[in-house]
Coordinates of C-alpha atoms in Angstrom, one line a residue:
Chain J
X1 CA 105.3 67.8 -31.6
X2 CA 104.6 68.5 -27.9
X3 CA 103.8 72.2 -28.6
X4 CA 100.9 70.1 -30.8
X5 CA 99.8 67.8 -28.5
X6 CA 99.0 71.0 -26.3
X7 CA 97.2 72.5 -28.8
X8 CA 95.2 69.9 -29.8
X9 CA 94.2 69.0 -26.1
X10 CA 93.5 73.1 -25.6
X11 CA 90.9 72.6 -28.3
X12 CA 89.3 70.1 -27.1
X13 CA 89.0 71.3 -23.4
X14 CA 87.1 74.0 -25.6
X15 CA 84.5 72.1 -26.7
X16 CA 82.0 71.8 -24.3
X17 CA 81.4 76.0 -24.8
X18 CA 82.0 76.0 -28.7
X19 CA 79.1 73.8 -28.5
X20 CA 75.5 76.3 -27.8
X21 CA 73.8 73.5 -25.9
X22 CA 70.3 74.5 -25.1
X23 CA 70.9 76.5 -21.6
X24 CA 67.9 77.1 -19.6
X25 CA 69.6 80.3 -18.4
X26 CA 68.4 81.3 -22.4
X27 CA 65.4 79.8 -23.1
X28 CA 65.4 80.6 -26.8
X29 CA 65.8 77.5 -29.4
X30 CA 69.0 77.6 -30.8
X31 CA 69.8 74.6 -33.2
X32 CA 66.7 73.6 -35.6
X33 CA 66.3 70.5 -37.5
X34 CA 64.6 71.4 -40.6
X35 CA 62.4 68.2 -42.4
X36 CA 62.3 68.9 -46.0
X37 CA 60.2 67.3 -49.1
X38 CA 63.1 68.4 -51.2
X39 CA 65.6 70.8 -51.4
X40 CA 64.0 73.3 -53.6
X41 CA 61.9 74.4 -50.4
X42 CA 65.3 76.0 -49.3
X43 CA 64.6 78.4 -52.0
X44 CA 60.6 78.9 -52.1
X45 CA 60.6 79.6 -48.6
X46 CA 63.7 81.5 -48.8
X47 CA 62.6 84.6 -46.9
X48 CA 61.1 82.8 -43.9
X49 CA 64.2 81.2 -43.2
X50 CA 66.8 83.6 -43.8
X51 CA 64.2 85.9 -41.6
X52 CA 64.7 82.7 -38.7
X53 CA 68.8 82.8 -39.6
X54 CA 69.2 86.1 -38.8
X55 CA 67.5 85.9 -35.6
X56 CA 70.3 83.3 -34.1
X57 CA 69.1 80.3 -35.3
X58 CA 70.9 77.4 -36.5
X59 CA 69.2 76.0 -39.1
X60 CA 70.3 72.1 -40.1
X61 CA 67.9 71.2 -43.7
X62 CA 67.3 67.7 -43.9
X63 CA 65.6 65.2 -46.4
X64 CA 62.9 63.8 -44.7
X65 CA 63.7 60.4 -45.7
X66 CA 67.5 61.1 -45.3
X67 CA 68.6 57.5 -43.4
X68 CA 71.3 59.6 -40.6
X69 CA 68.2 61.3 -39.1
X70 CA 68.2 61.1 -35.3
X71 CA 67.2 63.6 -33.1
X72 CA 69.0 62.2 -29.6
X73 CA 72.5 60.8 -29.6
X74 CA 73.8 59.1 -26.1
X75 CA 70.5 60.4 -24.6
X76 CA 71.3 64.1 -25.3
X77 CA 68.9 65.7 -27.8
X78 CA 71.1 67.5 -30.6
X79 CA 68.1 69.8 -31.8
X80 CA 66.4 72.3 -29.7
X81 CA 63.5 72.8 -31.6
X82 CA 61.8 70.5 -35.1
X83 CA 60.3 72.2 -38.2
X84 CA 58.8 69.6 -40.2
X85 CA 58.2 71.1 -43.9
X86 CA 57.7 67.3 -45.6
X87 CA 53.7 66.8 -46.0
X88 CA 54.2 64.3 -48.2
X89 CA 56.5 61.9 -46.6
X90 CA 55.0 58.5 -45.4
X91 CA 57.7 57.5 -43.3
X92 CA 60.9 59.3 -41.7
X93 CA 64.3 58.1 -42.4
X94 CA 66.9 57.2 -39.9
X95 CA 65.6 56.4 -36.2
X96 CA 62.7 59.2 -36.4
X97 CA 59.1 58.3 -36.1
X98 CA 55.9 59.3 -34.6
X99 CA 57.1 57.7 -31.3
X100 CA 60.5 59.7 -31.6
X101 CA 58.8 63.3 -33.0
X102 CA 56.2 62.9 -29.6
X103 CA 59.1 62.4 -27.0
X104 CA 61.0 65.3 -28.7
X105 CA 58.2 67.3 -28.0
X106 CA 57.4 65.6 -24.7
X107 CA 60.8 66.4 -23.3
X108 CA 60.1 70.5 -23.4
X109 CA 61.3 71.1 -27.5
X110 CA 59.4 73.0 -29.7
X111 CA 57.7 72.1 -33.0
X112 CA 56.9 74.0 -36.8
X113 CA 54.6 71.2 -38.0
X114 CA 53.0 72.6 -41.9
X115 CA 51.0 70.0 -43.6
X116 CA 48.7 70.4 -47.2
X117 CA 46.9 68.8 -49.2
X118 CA 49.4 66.0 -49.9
X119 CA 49.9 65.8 -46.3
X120 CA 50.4 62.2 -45.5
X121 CA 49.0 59.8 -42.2
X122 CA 52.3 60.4 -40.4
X123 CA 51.5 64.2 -40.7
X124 CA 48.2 64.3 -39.9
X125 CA 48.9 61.4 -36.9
X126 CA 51.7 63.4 -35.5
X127 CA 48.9 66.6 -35.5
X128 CA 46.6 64.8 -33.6
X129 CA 48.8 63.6 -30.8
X130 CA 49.6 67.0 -30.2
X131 CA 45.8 67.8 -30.1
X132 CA 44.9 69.1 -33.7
X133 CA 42.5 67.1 -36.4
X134 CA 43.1 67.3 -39.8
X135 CA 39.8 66.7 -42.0
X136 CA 39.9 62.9 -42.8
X137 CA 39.1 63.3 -45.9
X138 CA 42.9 63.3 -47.9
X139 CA 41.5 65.4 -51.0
X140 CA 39.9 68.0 -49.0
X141 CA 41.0 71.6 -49.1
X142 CA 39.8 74.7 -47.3
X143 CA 37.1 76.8 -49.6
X144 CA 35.6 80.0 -49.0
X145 CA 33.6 81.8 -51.8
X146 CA 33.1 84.8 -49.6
X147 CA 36.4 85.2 -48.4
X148 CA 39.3 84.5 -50.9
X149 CA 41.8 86.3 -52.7
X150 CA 41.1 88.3 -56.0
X151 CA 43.6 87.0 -58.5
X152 CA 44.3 87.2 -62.0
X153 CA 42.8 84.1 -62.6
X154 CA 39.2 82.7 -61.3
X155 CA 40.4 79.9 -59.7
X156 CA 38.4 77.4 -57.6
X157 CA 39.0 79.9 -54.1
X158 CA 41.4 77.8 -52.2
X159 CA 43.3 80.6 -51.7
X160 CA 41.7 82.2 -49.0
X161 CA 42.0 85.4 -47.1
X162 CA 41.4 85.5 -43.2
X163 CA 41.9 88.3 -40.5
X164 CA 40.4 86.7 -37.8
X165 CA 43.7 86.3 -35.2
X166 CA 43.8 85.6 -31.6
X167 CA 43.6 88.4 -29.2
X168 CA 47.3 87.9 -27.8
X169 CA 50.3 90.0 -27.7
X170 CA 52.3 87.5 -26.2
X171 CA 51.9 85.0 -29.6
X172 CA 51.3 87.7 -32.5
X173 CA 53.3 90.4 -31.0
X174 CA 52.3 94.0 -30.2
X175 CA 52.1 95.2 -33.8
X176 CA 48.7 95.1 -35.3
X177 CA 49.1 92.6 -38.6
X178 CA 47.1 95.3 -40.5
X179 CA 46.8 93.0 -43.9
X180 CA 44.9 89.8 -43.4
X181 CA 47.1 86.4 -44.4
X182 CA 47.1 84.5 -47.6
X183 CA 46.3 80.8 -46.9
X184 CA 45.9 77.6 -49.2
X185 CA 45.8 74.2 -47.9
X186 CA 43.5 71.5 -45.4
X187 CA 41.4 72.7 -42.9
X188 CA 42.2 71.3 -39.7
X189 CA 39.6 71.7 -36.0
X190 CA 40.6 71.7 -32.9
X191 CA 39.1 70.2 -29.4
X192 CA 37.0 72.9 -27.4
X193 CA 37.6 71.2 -24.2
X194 CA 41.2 71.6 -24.8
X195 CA 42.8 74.0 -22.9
X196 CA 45.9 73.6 -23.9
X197 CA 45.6 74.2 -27.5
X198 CA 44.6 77.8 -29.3
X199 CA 43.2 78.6 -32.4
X200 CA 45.2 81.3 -33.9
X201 CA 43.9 82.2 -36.9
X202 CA 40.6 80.7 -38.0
X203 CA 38.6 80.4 -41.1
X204 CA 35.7 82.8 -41.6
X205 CA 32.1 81.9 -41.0
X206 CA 31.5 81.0 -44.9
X207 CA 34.3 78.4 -45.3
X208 CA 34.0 74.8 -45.4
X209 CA 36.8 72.1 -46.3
X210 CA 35.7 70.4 -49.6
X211 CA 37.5 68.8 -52.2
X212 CA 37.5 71.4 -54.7
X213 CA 37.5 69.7 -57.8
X214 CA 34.5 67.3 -56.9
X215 CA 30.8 68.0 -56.7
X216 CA 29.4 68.5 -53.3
X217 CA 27.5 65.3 -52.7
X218 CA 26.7 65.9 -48.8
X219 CA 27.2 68.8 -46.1
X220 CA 31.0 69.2 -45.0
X221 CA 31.9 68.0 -41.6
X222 CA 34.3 71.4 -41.1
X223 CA 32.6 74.2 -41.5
X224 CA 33.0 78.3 -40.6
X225 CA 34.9 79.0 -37.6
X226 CA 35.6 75.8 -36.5
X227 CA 38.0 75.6 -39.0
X228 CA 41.2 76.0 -37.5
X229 CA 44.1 77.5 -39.9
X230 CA 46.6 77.5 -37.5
X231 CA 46.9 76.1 -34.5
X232 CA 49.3 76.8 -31.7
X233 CA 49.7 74.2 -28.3
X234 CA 51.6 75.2 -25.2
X235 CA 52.5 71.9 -23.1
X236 CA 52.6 71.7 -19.3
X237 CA 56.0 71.4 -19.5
X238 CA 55.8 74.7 -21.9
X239 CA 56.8 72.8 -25.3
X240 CA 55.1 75.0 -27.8
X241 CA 53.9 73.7 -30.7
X242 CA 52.4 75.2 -34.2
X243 CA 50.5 73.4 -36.5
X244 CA 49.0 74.4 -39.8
X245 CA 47.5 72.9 -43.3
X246 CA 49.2 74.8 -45.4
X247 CA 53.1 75.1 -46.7
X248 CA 52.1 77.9 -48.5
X249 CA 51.7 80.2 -46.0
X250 CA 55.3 80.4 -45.3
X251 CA 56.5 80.7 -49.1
X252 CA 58.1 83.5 -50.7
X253 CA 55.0 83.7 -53.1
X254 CA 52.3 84.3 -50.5
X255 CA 54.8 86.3 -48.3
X256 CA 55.4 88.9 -51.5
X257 CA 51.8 88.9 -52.9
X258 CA 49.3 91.8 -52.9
X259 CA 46.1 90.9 -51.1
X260 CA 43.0 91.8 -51.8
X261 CA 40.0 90.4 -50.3
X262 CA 36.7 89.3 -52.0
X263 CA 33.5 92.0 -51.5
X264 CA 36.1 94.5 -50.0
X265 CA 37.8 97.3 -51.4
X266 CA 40.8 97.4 -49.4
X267 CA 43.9 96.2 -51.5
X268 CA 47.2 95.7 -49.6
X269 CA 50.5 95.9 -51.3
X270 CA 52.0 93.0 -49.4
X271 CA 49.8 90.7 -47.5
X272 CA 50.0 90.1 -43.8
X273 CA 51.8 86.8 -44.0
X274 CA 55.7 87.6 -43.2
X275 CA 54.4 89.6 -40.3
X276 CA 52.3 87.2 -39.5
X277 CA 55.3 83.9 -39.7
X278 CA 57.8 85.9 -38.3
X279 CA 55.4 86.5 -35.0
X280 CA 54.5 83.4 -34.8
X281 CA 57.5 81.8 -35.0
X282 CA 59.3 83.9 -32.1
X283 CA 56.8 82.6 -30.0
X284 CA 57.1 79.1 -30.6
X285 CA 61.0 79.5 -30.0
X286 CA 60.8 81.0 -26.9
X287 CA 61.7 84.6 -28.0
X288 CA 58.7 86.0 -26.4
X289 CA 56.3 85.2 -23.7
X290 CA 58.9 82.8 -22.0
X291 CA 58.6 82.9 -18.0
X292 CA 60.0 81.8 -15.2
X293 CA 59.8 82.2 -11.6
X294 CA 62.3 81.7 -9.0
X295 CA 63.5 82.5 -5.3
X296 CA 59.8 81.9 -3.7
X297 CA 60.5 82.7 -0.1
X298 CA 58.5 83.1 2.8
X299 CA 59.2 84.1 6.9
X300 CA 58.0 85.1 9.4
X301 CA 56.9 89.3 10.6
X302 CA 60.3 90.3 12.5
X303 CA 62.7 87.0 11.2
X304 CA 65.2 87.2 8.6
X305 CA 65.2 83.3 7.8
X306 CA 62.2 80.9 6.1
X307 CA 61.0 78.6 9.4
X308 CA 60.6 75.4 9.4
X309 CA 57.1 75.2 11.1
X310 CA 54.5 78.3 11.4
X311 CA 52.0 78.3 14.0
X312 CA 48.2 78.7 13.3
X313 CA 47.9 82.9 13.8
X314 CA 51.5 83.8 13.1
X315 CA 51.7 86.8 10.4
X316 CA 54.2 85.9 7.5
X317 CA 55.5 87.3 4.4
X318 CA 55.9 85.4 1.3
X319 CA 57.2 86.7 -1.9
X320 CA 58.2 85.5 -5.5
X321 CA 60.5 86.9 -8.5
X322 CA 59.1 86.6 -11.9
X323 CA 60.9 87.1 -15.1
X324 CA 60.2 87.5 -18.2
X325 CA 62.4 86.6 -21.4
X326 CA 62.6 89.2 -24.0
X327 CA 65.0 87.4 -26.3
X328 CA 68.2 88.9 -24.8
X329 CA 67.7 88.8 -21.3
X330 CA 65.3 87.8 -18.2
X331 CA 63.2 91.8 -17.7
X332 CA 61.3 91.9 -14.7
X333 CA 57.7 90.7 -15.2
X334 CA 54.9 93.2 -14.4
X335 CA 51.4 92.3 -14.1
X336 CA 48.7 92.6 -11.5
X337 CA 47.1 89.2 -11.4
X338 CA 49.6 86.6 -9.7
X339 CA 48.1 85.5 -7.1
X340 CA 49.4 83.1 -4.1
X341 CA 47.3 80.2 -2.5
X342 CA 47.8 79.3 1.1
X343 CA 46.7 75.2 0.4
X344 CA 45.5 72.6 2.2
X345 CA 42.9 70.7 -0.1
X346 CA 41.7 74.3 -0.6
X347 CA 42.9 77.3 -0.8
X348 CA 42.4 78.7 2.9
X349 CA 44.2 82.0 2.2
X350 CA 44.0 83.8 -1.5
X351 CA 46.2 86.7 -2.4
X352 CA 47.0 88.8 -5.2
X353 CA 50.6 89.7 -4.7
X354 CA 51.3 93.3 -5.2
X355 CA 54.4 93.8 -7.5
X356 CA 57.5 96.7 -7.1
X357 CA 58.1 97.2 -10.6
X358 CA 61.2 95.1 -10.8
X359 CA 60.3 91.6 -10.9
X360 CA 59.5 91.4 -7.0
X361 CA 55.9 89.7 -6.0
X362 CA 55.2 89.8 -2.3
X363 CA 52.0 89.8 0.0
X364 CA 51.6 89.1 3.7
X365 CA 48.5 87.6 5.5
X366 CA 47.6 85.9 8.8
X367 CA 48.1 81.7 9.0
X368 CA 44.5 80.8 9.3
X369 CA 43.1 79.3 12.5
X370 CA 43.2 75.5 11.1
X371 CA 46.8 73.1 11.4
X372 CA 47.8 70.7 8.9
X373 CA 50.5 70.4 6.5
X374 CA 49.9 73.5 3.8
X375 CA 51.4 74.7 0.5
X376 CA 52.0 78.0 -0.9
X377 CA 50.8 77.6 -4.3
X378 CA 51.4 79.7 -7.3
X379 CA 49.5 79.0 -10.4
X380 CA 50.0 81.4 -13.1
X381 CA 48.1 80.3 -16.6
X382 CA 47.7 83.3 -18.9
X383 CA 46.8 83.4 -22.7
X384 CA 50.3 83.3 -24.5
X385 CA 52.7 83.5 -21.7
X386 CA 54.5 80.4 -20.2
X387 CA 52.7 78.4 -17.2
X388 CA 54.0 78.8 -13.7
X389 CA 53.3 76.1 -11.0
X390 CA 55.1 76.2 -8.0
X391 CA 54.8 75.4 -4.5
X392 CA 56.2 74.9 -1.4
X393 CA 55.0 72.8 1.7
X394 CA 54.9 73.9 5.2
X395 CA 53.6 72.7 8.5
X396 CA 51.4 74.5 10.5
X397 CA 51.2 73.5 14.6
X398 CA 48.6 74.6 16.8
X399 CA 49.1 76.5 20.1
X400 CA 51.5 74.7 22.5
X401 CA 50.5 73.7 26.0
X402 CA 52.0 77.7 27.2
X403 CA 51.1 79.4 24.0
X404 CA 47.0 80.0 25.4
X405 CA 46.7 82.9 27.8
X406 CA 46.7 81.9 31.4
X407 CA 43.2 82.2 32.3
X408 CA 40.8 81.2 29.3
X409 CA 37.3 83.5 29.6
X410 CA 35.2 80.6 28.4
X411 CA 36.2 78.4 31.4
X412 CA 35.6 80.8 34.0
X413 CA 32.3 79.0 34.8
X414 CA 34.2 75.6 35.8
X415 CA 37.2 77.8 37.5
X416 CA 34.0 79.3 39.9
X417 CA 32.2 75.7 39.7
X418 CA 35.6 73.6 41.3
X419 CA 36.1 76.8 44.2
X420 CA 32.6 76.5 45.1
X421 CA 32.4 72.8 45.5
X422 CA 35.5 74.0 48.0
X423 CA 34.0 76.6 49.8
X424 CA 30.9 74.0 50.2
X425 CA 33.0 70.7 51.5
X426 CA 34.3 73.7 54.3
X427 CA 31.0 75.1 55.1
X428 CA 29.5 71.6 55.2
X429 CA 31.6 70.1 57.7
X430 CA 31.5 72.9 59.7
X431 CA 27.3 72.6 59.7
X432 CA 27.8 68.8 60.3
X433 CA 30.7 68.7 63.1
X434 CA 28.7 71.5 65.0
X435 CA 24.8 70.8 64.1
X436 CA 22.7 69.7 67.9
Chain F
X26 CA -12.7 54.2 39.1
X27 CA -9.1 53.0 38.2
X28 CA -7.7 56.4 37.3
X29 CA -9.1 57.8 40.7
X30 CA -7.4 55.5 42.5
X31 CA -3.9 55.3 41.3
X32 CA -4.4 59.0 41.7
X33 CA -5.1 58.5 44.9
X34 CA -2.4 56.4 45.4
X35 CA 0.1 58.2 44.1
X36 CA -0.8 61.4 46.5
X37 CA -0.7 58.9 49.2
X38 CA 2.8 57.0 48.4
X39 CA 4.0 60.6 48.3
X40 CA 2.9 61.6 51.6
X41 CA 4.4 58.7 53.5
X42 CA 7.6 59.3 51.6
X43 CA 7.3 62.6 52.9
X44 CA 6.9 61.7 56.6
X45 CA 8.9 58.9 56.9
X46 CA 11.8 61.5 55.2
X47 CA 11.0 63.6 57.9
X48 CA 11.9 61.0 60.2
X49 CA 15.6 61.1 59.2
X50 CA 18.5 62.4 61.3
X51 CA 19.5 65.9 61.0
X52 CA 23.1 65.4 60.5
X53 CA 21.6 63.2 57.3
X54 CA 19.5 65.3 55.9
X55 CA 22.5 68.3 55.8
X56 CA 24.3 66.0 53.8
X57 CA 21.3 65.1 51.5
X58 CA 21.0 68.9 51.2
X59 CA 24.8 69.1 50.2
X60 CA 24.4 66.4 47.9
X61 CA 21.7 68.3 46.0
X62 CA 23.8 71.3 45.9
X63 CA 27.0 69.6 43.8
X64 CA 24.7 67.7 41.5
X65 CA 22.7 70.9 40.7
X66 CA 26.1 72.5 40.1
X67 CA 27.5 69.6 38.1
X68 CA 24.0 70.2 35.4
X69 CA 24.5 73.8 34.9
X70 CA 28.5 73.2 33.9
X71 CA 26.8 70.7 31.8
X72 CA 23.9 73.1 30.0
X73 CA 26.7 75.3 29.3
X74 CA 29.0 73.4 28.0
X75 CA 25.9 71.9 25.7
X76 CA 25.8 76.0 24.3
X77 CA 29.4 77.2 24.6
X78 CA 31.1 74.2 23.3
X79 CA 34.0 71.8 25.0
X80 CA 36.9 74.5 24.0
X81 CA 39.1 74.2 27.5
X82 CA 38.0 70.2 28.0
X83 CA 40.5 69.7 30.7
X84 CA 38.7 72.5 32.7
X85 CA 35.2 71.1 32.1
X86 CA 36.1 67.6 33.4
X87 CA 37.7 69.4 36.2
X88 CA 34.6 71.3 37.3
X89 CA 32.4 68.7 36.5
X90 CA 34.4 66.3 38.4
X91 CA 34.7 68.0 41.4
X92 CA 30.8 67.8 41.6
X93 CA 30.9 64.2 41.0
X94 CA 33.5 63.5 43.1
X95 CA 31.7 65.5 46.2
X96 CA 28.6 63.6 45.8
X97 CA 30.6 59.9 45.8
X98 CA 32.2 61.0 48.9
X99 CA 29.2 63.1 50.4
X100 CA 27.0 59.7 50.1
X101 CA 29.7 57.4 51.1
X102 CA 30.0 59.8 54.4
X103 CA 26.1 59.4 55.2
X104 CA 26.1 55.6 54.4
X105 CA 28.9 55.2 56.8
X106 CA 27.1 57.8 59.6
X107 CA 23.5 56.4 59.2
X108 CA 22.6 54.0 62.4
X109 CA 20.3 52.6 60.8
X110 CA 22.8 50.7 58.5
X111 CA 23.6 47.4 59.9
X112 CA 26.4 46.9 58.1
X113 CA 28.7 49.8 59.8
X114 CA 27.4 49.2 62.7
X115 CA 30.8 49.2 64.8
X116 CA 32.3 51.8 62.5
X117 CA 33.0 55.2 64.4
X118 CA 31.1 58.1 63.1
X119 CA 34.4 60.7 63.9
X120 CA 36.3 57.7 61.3
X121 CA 33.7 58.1 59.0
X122 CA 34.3 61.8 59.0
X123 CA 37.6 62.0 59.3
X124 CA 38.1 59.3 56.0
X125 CA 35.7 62.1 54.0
X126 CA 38.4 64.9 55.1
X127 CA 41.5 63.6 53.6
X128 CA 39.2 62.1 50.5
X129 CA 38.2 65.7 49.8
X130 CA 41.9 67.1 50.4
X131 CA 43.1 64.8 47.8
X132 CA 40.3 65.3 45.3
X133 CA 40.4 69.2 45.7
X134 CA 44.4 68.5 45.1
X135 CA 43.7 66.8 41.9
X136 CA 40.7 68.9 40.7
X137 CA 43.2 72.0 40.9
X138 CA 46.4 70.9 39.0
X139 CA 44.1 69.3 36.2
X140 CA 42.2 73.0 35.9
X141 CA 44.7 74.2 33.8

């Protein structure tokens, strides 16, 4: 009985590391809640997540509507990361919402977010708090009669064919996606003032977001390019976030299905699309273009320790690791454009730190000629890859009373004034003691 | 007819300026001389601080007070030594002189430690 007791209370002090509680030592998601329409999703979009299982992932498949949904309990989030597969549903069961999808995604977790064309308000409301507009119009689908998929039958060319990706190797990987990707669903646009968000893959010039089965009574508001067919947003707080109109694109249907594009005479055996999901959705867990940079330090030429106060002309040193997460394990980051401000409402001092290959950053300047309170600042925003903002504040003091040289050049003129009025007071009371 | 006149009047105040100047003392006129010499000392610290810029302050107030300081203490000397002033009539001219001394000694003291 005691032998047990001991058992049981081993087991429990073993809890805290049988659960994989999202550890910023390894950035990448690890427990996903999966939303589901209904279960037979599991099976049409088999190969997209077994492809997500066997990269680590715990995958948790949900009703949408199921009523023990929650996403926090006692504060803690239980999910790293949110794929919401349920276009359809009008209202979440259990204690999710809108309110409670935007703090999950406020509070750094990532988010799979597919919608088509029986997407429903929440959907679409959800998109456009993270930035993203889905057409208004509910019956509205994306048609392209220049650039859709030649199929067996005529069809009305929803299901449409784009190449056009985003230049980035950080979000599709370093492997060209040589077939384009099968897509059917709504069209959705996307904010050019924006920063934050990216278009990923966008429609071709010649589509426009219609319903298909209606006549065409005035111009389409979405047209071309500005058709958005998925949609990536990176946070501040580096939440990423992938949005697209159409459930389809992750199905075992359009994942296995030969692709070949109106007007051209390429045919591809197997279009571009498992590439294409399986890129994508390694970036939006963190598997790839994940930063982070740590130990900024900076001293003085000749000191071993960071001062607390430099003076105005002192030469310093200041340097910064960056590392970048390959899935496994932190590499060492290499590029040549970090770059380190020396702040005081602007940057007095700009550097592009110089880099040894193994994660190091360092440069050294002189402190300008100005004192005030500055910051080293190190702003790193690059297409794809996690933001960096850090910074550090330091004083600067000016010369102290013994800190000029003795004799100052540009006050030799009052030095000679103040010894001539002395040599004058002698030689005039000598002139006025002795005149006749 | 007006402008002939006040012409003529000015050439003529400035001719019995002139000779009633050159009435004065000797000992008077030295110090009117010395006085000259630490004012026109005192404008060119001025001009070039106006170009250079105030960068060692403490030195330019020194400088510029030393001038100023000699002149206060060079005209206090000759309205003290003048006989023509009733007012120090029964004042000594050696006090007069000797006061000047130790006024200069302490402002040449000062004029040195604030110099920098």
């Amino acid at each position: 009985m005691r032998s047990l007791s001991f058992f049981f209370v081993f087991l429990l002090s073993l809890f805290p590391i049988l659960c994989f509680s999202f550890n910023p030592e390894s950035p990448t998601d690890r427990r996903v809640l999966v939303l589901l329409d209904d279960f037979s999703l599991k099976s049409s979009h088999s190969i997209f997540f077994n492809s997500l299982k066997s990269r680590g992932l715990n995958l948790d498949f949900k009703l949408s509507d199921d009523p023990s949904l929650s996403l926090q309990r006692y504060g803690q989030y239980l999910y790293d990361a949110l794929i919401i597969f349920s276009p359809s549903t009008e209202k979440f069961g259990g204690s999710l919402d809108l309110a409670a999808v935007i703090d999950f995604v406020d509070s750094g977790h990532d988010l799979i977010l597919a919608a088509d064309s029986t997407a429903s308000d929440l959907i679409k409301n959800i998109a456009t708090e993270c930035g993203v507009d889905f057409d208004e119009d509910s019956s509205a689908m994306v048609i392209d009669h220049k650039s859709y998929a030649i199929s067996g039958t005529e069809g009305e060319h929803t299901l449409i064919v784009s190449d056009d990706f985003i230049q980035s190797d950080a979000i599709l990987g370093e492997t060209k996606i040589e077939a384009p990707v099968l897509f059917k669903g709504i069209a959705h646009s996307v904010n050019a003032a924006n920063s934050l968000v990216l278009k990923v893959l966008s429609a071709s010039p010649s589509a426009y977001s219609a319903n298909p089965e209606s006549k065409l009574l005035s111009p389409p508001l979405l047209t071309g390019s500005a058709i958005s067919l998925v949609s990536v947003v990176q946070a501040r707080n580096n939440a990423r976030i992938m949005i697209t109109g159409s459930l389809d694109l992750f199905s075992n249907r359009l994942l296995r299905t030969a692709v070949q594009k109106s007007g051209s005479q390429d045919k591809y055996d197997k279009s571009g699309n498992e590439l294409f999901v399986t890129e994508i959705s390694k970036w939006v867990f963190h598997e790839r273009g994940h930063l982070k940079a740590v130990n900024l330090r900076h001293l003085r030429v000749g000191e071993t320790d960071e001062p607390a106060m430099y003076r105005i002309k002192d030469d310093l040193k200041f340097s910064v690791e960056i590392y970048e997460w390959s899935g496994k394990s932190w590499e060492p980051y290499v590029a040549d454009d970090v770059q380190v401000q020396f702040y005081m409402m602007s940057p007095y001092v700009l550097k592009t730190l110089s880099t040894n290959g193994k994660g190091l950053y360092h440069a050294s300047f002189k402190v300008p000629d100005v004192y005030g309170v500055f910051q080293f600042k190190v702003d790193y925003h690059r297409l794809g890859y996690a933001s960096l903002s850090l910074s550090k504040q330091i004083p600067v003091r000016p010369f102290r009373h013994n800190e000029y040289e003795r004799f100052i050049t540009t006050a030799f003129p009052y030095y000679g004034a103040s010894f001539t009025m002395m040599a004058g007071f002698f030689i005039f009371s000598i002139l006025f003691l002795y005149n006749k | 007819m007006g402008r002939a006149s006040s012409k003529e009047d000015a050439g003529a105040l400035f001719h019995s300026l002139r000779s009633a100047y050159a009435a004065t003392p000797v000992n008077l006129k030295i110090i009117d001389l010395y006085v000259g010499f630490a004012i026109f000392t005192a404008l060119i610290q001025v001009v070039y601080m106006a170009v250079v810029g105030s960068f060692p302050f403490n030195s330019f107030l020194s400088g510029v007070l030393s001038c100023v300081g000699t002149t206060v203490l060079a005209v206090c000397l000759r309205i003290q030594v003048n006989r023509e002033n009733k007012e120090f009539k029964d004042l000594p001219p050696e006090r007069a002189f000797a006061d000047f001394v130790l006024c200069n000694l302490v402002l040449h003291l000062v004029i040195m430690n604030f110099l920098g």
